[in-house]
Structures are given as structure tokens and as C-alpha cells.
Amino acid sequence: MAGINVSLMKVSVFVLGGILTGLASFLWVAMNASSDPATTGNSYEMYAIAAVVLGGISMSGGKGKCLGILFGAMSYTIIDKIIVALKMDSLINDAIKGIILILVIVVQIIGPRIKEKVTRHK
């Protein structure tokens, strides 16, 4: 109804997604000299969710900014690099990052409730 060609947009999005996936795959193989479909990209979904949550996007949806996601991804990468630099086991690495993710989610849930109680008492 707005004059946007929906079929063209769908095809364009899939073509762009395919091109970017191919480019990312090429860069991955160029960096690692190999690729295993069973293990490549393992646990990247946790990185994506953690970057979004650390960036301040509400888990209930609708609130947050793209710049926050960028800073969330950078901070999560810095946390990962610090843990690797301390030469911790990879299982401990994932556990620490998971605990950080849980803490951020708890803060997002409890924070508005605390703010509401404080403003109610004033």
C-alpha cells in the first residue's frame, strides 16, 4: 500500500544476505586456512545475544540503540580477550561469559523495579 515492491525487497534481502555470507566464508577460510561445517561458528549465537544484551537492548524488546549493540559487542570481545590472556580453560571461559550474561539480564529485570520503588517513595 505504500508503493514498496515487496517481492523485490525480499529477493534483494536474500541476495544481499547470500553475498555477505559468501564474503564472510571467504574471509574465514582465508584467515584459518580451513573450515569445518560441524564446528565453525560454534557458540556464535551466544556472542550475538550477549552483545545485544550488554549493549542495553531490553530482552522484552523494543528498547535500545544500535550504537549500544556496537559497544556491547566490543565489551564482550574485550572480556573474552582478558579471559584468554589469563590463560583460563575454555570451559571456564564460557562459564564466566555466561555468568556475566545472566547478571546483565538480572540487572535489566530488577533495575526497573528498583527504580519504580525509589520514585514511588519520593
XYZ file of C-alpha atoms in Angstrom:
122
model
C 0.000 0.000 0.000
C 2.994 2.288 0.486
C 4.281 1.649 -3.018
C 7.101 -0.666 -1.980
C 7.653 -3.710 -4.162
C 7.592 -6.457 -1.526
C 8.780 -9.232 -3.847
C 11.767 -7.147 -4.962
C 12.643 -6.297 -1.345
C 12.522 -9.973 -0.317
C 14.756 -11.021 -3.205
C 17.134 -8.122 -2.534
C 17.464 -9.028 1.150
C 18.199 -12.682 0.355
C 20.706 -11.756 -2.355
C 22.481 -9.322 -0.034
C 22.473 -11.908 2.771
C 23.943 -14.510 0.397
C 26.664 -12.148 -0.807
C 27.638 -11.190 2.745
C 27.616 -14.855 3.825
C 29.881 -15.760 0.913
C 32.251 -12.900 1.739
C 32.345 -13.888 5.429
C 33.014 -17.515 4.475
C 35.825 -16.494 2.152
C 37.419 -14.346 4.861
C 37.045 -17.142 7.428
C 38.800 -19.666 5.175
C 41.476 -17.104 4.284
C 42.138 -16.475 7.977
C 42.071 -20.105 9.179
C 43.135 -21.972 6.014
C 40.283 -24.441 6.592
C 36.675 -24.730 7.606
C 34.702 -27.497 9.309
C 30.918 -27.170 8.966
C 30.378 -29.081 12.224
C 32.365 -26.705 14.429
C 32.759 -23.429 12.534
C 30.683 -20.729 14.174
C 30.091 -22.827 17.266
C 28.583 -20.691 20.068
C 28.400 -17.544 17.910
C 24.717 -17.242 18.771
C 25.762 -16.667 22.384
C 28.099 -13.884 21.242
C 25.280 -12.258 19.285
C 22.781 -12.403 22.140
C 25.356 -11.279 24.698
C 26.430 -8.323 22.552
C 22.823 -7.198 22.226
C 22.079 -7.616 25.932
C 25.321 -5.946 27.047
C 24.536 -3.148 24.612
C 21.424 -2.286 26.580
C 18.731 -3.794 24.388
C 15.831 -4.930 26.539
C 15.156 -8.680 26.486
C 11.450 -7.888 26.390
C 12.112 -5.979 23.161
C 11.671 -2.534 21.757
C 14.189 -0.515 23.739
C 17.796 0.218 22.816
C 20.107 1.685 20.196
C 22.403 0.264 17.523
C 25.367 2.118 18.980
C 24.736 0.272 22.234
C 24.985 -3.042 20.371
C 28.335 -1.978 18.941
C 29.665 -1.140 22.407
C 28.172 -4.354 23.786
C 29.992 -6.391 21.135
C 33.255 -4.575 21.817
C 32.949 -5.024 25.580
C 32.099 -8.722 25.208
C 35.136 -9.177 22.950
C 37.348 -7.372 25.485
C 36.024 -9.649 28.249
C 36.808 -12.656 26.048
C 40.333 -11.430 25.300
C 41.039 -10.774 29.004
C 39.932 -14.294 29.904
C 42.100 -15.756 27.115
C 45.074 -13.605 28.206
C 44.729 -15.014 31.729
C 45.077 -18.478 30.111
C 41.913 -19.888 31.624
C 40.381 -23.135 30.380
C 37.877 -22.743 27.540
C 35.078 -24.242 29.655
C 35.743 -21.696 32.391
C 35.819 -19.021 29.679
C 32.301 -19.935 28.544
C 31.088 -20.208 32.136
C 32.372 -16.740 33.045
C 30.824 -15.196 29.939
C 27.550 -16.986 30.701
C 27.559 -15.696 34.282
C 28.172 -12.155 33.004
C 25.265 -12.538 30.575
C 22.959 -13.791 33.346
C 23.981 -10.905 35.618
C 23.219 -8.344 32.914
C 19.800 -9.905 32.285
C 19.039 -9.910 36.029
C 20.032 -6.242 36.235
C 17.726 -5.486 33.282
C 14.854 -7.229 35.036
C 15.420 -5.918 38.572
C 16.605 -2.402 37.610
C 13.211 -1.014 36.537
C 11.571 -2.470 39.648
C 14.093 -0.780 41.926
C 13.710 2.478 40.003
C 9.938 2.250 40.378
C 10.197 1.700 44.160
C 12.609 4.624 44.548
C 10.396 7.023 42.576
C 7.324 5.834 44.493
C 8.947 6.725 47.847
C 9.774 10.290 46.786
